[in-house]
Short mmCIF file of C-alpha atoms in Angstrom, two decimals:
data_model
loop_
_atom_site.label_atom_id
_atom_site.label_comp_id
_atom_site.label_asym_id
_atom_site.label_seq_id
_atom_site.Cartn_x
_atom_site.Cartn_y
_atom_site.Cartn_z
CA MET A 1 146.46 176.74 58.14
CA SER A 2 147.83 173.32 59.13
CA SER A 3 148.90 170.76 56.58
CA PRO A 4 146.84 167.58 56.03
CA ARG A 5 149.61 165.49 57.59
CA SER A 6 149.79 167.54 60.78
CA ARG A 7 145.99 167.44 61.05
CA LEU A 8 146.03 163.66 60.72
CA VAL A 9 148.61 163.41 63.50
CA GLU A 10 146.51 165.67 65.69
CA LEU A 11 143.37 163.63 65.06
CA THR A 12 145.19 160.41 65.74
CA ARG A 13 146.49 161.75 69.05
CA ARG A 14 143.11 163.08 70.11
CA ASP A 15 141.43 159.84 69.16
CA ALA A 16 143.93 157.87 71.24
CA ILE A 17 143.27 160.12 74.27
CA ARG A 18 139.54 159.82 73.79
CA ARG A 19 139.74 156.01 73.63
CA ALA A 20 141.82 155.93 76.82
CA LEU A 21 139.31 158.16 78.62
CA LEU A 22 136.41 156.00 77.46
CA VAL A 23 138.09 152.90 78.84
CA SER A 24 138.82 154.59 82.18
CA GLY A 25 135.34 156.17 82.41
CA SER A 26 136.78 159.74 82.64
CA LEU A 27 135.50 161.19 79.39
CA ALA A 28 132.78 163.25 81.03
CA VAL A 29 135.21 165.06 83.36
CA ALA A 30 138.09 165.86 80.95
CA PRO A 31 136.80 167.73 77.89
CA SER A 32 139.53 170.34 78.38
CA LEU A 33 142.22 167.72 78.04
CA ILE A 34 140.96 166.72 74.63
CA ALA A 35 140.50 170.37 73.59
CA ALA A 36 144.06 171.09 74.61
CA CYS A 37 145.27 168.77 71.94
CA GLY A 38 143.88 171.01 69.19
CA GLY A 39 141.52 173.89 68.42
CA THR A 40 138.96 171.76 66.66
CA SER A 41 135.86 170.61 68.55
CA ASP A 42 135.36 166.97 69.45
CA GLU A 43 132.60 166.71 66.90
CA ALA A 44 134.79 168.04 64.14
CA ALA A 45 137.75 165.96 65.15
CA LEU A 46 135.74 162.77 65.29
CA GLY A 47 133.97 163.76 62.10
CA GLY A 48 137.32 164.32 60.45
CA ALA A 49 138.62 161.03 61.65
CA ASP A 50 135.50 159.27 60.41
CA SER A 51 135.76 160.92 57.03
CA SER A 52 139.44 160.12 56.77
CA ASN A 53 139.18 156.37 57.25
CA GLY A 54 135.43 155.69 56.77
CA THR A 55 135.27 153.57 59.93
CA ALA A 56 133.40 154.44 63.12
CA PRO A 57 135.52 154.20 66.29
CA THR A 58 135.10 151.10 68.40
CA VAL A 59 134.23 151.84 72.03
CA ALA A 60 135.19 149.22 74.62
CA PRO A 61 132.41 148.56 77.12
CA THR A 62 132.87 149.84 80.64
CA GLY A 63 132.13 147.85 83.74
CA SER A 64 128.68 149.48 83.98
CA GLN A 65 127.69 148.72 80.41
CA PRO A 66 125.81 145.46 79.75
CA THR A 67 127.52 142.84 77.65
CA ASN A 68 125.88 140.15 75.61
CA THR A 69 126.87 136.69 76.77
CA GLU A 70 125.77 133.29 75.66
CA PRO A 71 123.41 131.63 78.16
CA THR A 72 124.91 128.86 80.21
CA SER A 73 123.69 125.33 79.70
CA ALA A 74 121.58 125.63 82.86
CA GLU A 75 119.96 128.86 81.58
CA ALA A 76 119.52 127.70 78.00
CA GLY A 77 117.34 124.73 78.79
CA THR A 78 114.85 123.70 81.40
CA ALA A 79 115.28 120.63 83.55
CA GLU A 80 113.52 117.53 82.34
CA PRO A 81 110.68 116.48 84.66
CA ALA A 82 111.55 113.54 86.88
CA ALA A 83 110.14 110.33 85.54
CA THR A 84 107.48 108.80 87.70
CA ALA A 85 108.51 105.36 88.83
CA ALA A 86 106.15 102.76 87.48
CA THR A 87 104.48 100.73 90.17
CA THR A 88 104.05 97.14 89.27
CA ALA A 89 101.58 95.19 91.30
CA THR A 90 103.09 91.98 92.57
CA ALA A 91 100.69 89.11 92.29
CA SER A 92 100.38 86.68 95.17
CA ALA A 93 102.42 83.53 94.77
CA GLU A 94 100.30 80.60 93.70
CA VAL A 95 100.21 77.19 95.28
CA PRO A 96 101.86 74.58 93.03
CA GLY A 97 99.31 72.64 90.99
CA GLY A 98 98.35 69.28 92.41
CA GLY A 99 99.03 70.28 96.02
CA SER A 100 96.72 69.10 98.79
CA LEU A 101 96.33 69.29 102.55
CA THR A 102 95.09 66.48 104.79
CA VAL A 103 93.79 66.78 108.35
CA ASP A 104 93.89 63.60 110.47
CA PHE A 105 92.44 63.27 113.96
CA THR A 106 91.12 60.67 116.39
CA PHE A 107 88.01 60.91 118.53
CA ALA A 108 88.53 58.86 121.69
CA PRO A 109 85.66 59.34 124.14
CA SER A 110 86.28 59.10 127.83
CA GLY A 111 84.03 57.60 130.50
CA ASP A 112 81.70 54.63 130.63
CA GLY A 113 78.15 54.05 129.65
CA ARG A 114 76.39 55.38 126.63
CA ILE A 115 78.55 57.76 124.63
CA ARG A 116 76.78 59.98 122.15
CA ASN A 117 78.51 60.77 118.90
CA PRO A 118 80.11 64.20 118.91
CA TYR A 119 79.31 67.16 116.71
CA VAL A 120 82.48 67.96 114.80
CA ALA A 121 83.57 70.81 112.54
CA VAL A 122 86.84 71.06 110.61
CA TRP A 123 87.72 74.23 108.71
CA ILE A 124 90.51 76.53 107.54
CA GLU A 125 91.00 80.15 108.61
CA ASP A 126 93.35 82.86 107.43
CA THR A 127 95.76 84.44 109.90
CA ASP A 128 93.22 87.17 110.69
CA GLY A 129 90.63 84.63 111.84
CA GLY A 130 88.49 84.85 108.72
CA LEU A 131 86.93 81.81 107.09
CA VAL A 132 88.74 80.31 104.12
CA ASP A 133 86.79 77.06 103.74
CA THR A 134 84.85 74.54 105.81
CA LEU A 135 85.90 70.95 105.19
CA ALA A 136 83.27 69.10 107.21
CA VAL A 137 80.46 69.48 109.74
CA TRP A 138 79.06 66.39 111.45
CA TYR A 139 75.73 66.85 113.20
CA GLN A 140 72.20 65.45 113.52
CA GLU A 141 69.60 67.39 111.56
CA ARG A 142 66.90 66.67 114.12
CA GLU A 143 69.18 68.13 116.80
CA ARG A 144 70.41 71.09 114.77
CA LYS A 145 70.09 73.36 117.77
CA TYR A 146 73.20 71.77 119.30
CA LEU A 147 75.34 73.21 116.55
CA ARG A 148 75.62 76.19 118.85
CA GLU A 149 77.99 74.06 120.95
CA LEU A 150 80.53 74.39 118.15
CA THR A 151 81.08 77.94 119.27
CA ARG A 152 84.13 78.86 117.19
CA TRP A 153 82.84 77.44 113.92
CA MET A 154 79.47 79.14 114.45
CA SER A 155 81.22 82.49 114.93
CA VAL A 156 83.38 82.06 111.83
CA ASP A 157 80.95 80.31 109.46
CA GLY A 158 77.77 78.64 110.71
CA SER A 159 76.17 79.13 107.31
CA ASP A 160 73.41 77.10 105.71
CA GLU A 161 75.54 76.98 102.54
CA SER A 162 78.25 75.04 104.33
CA LEU A 163 75.73 72.75 105.98
CA ALA A 164 74.19 72.04 102.59
CA THR A 165 77.49 71.12 100.94
CA VAL A 166 79.88 69.60 103.48
CA SER A 167 77.78 68.31 106.38
CA SER A 168 77.03 64.73 107.24
CA ALA A 169 75.74 62.68 110.16
CA THR A 170 77.72 62.26 113.34
CA LYS A 171 80.26 59.46 113.53
CA VAL A 172 81.35 56.97 116.13
CA ALA A 173 84.67 57.02 117.88
CA GLY A 174 87.63 56.43 115.61
CA THR A 175 90.33 57.99 113.44
CA TYR A 176 89.35 60.15 110.49
CA SER A 177 90.98 61.96 107.62
CA LEU A 178 89.73 64.99 105.70
CA SER A 179 91.26 66.66 102.64
CA TRP A 180 91.41 70.27 101.56
CA ASP A 181 91.86 71.00 97.86
CA LEU A 182 93.44 74.41 98.58
CA THR A 183 90.46 76.44 97.39
CA ASP A 184 88.31 78.87 99.35
CA ALA A 185 84.58 78.64 100.00
CA ALA A 186 83.92 80.07 96.52
CA GLY A 187 86.08 77.43 94.85
CA VAL A 188 88.92 79.83 94.03
CA ALA A 189 92.50 78.58 94.47
CA VAL A 190 94.15 80.16 97.50
CA PRO A 191 97.55 81.88 97.33
CA ALA A 192 100.59 80.48 99.05
CA GLY A 193 100.96 81.61 102.64
CA ASP A 194 100.08 80.87 106.24
CA TYR A 195 96.75 79.38 107.28
CA VAL A 196 95.16 78.06 110.48
CA VAL A 197 93.63 74.58 110.72
CA CYS A 198 90.78 74.20 113.21
CA VAL A 199 89.18 71.02 114.58
CA GLU A 200 86.30 71.45 117.04
CA ALA A 201 84.14 68.82 118.78
CA ALA A 202 81.36 68.76 121.36
CA ARG A 203 79.02 66.03 122.57
CA GLU A 204 76.12 65.73 124.96
CA HIS A 205 77.29 65.22 128.53
CA GLY A 206 80.87 65.34 127.34
CA PRO A 207 83.76 67.82 127.13
CA TYR A 208 84.27 70.58 124.61
CA ASP A 209 87.34 70.13 122.41
CA LEU A 210 89.21 72.58 120.19
CA VAL A 211 92.57 72.09 118.48
CA ILE A 212 93.97 74.80 116.22
CA GLY A 213 97.37 75.31 114.65
CA PRO A 214 99.22 77.01 111.80
CA VAL A 215 100.38 75.51 108.53
CA THR A 216 102.27 77.07 105.64
CA VAL A 217 101.11 76.37 102.11
CA GLY A 218 103.75 76.93 99.45
CA THR A 219 106.47 75.10 97.58
CA ASP A 220 107.65 72.90 100.46
CA ALA A 221 105.82 69.87 101.78
CA ALA A 222 105.20 69.82 105.53
CA THR A 223 103.72 67.75 108.35
CA VAL A 224 102.55 69.50 111.51
CA ASP A 225 101.38 67.81 114.71
CA LEU A 226 98.78 70.03 116.35
CA GLY A 227 98.43 67.95 119.49
CA ALA A 228 95.25 67.07 121.39
CA ASP A 229 92.48 68.47 123.55
CA ASN A 230 90.34 66.23 125.75
CA GLU A 231 88.72 63.64 123.47
CA LEU A 232 90.35 64.97 120.28
CA THR A 233 93.77 63.39 119.88
CA GLY A 234 96.44 62.88 117.25
CA VAL A 235 95.50 65.98 115.26
CA ARG A 236 97.95 66.17 112.37
CA VAL A 237 98.18 68.27 109.22
CA THR A 238 100.03 67.02 106.15
CA TYR A 239 100.71 69.32 103.22
CA ALA A 240 101.87 67.65 100.02
CA VAL A 241 103.04 69.26 96.75
#
């Protein structure tokens, strides 16, 4: 019968071999090696070791055994949703208060004999050819049918509303000036930008005249000479701020 000391040495040796085999993964194929270190079974030896120190053996994990690891920062949390960029509507720039636009032109009939007064229309279009406002229409009510000779104005406006508010009788030859208060046909102030000024004239037994040209309404004053066409001359636009 072995002494307690020799048994403790034997258990310590067997436990060291067993730990080494566990680390190398060879425990399952070398039971004889452990048995060769003593006549006591593995169960008894381990039981004896447990009873001698009261502590269960610590087994190091092998490469095939799962280990508990802390999640990385990417795994621990979810990505924050991308913030949707706020879209801010940009309001159209406004025309400075007190601004005005003046259209000047001269009607100089050609030829001799009796010259009938022309039908004249003056209006403002946007850059797409749409009506912004009609400034004046000169015609004879009893000869309303001849308004059709003002072909461009009739295609853009030609409304009874305009005739009721801005029309007047025809005028003799001379130089005239009309003002635009920078509002549209509904009386709403227009935004700054590019516009087209149109002056159209037609008379019985006379030529057809049309002068059109661009003008920019904004923060800078401007004067634009639009030229002439037949009996319409000296067409000029003056924008003041």
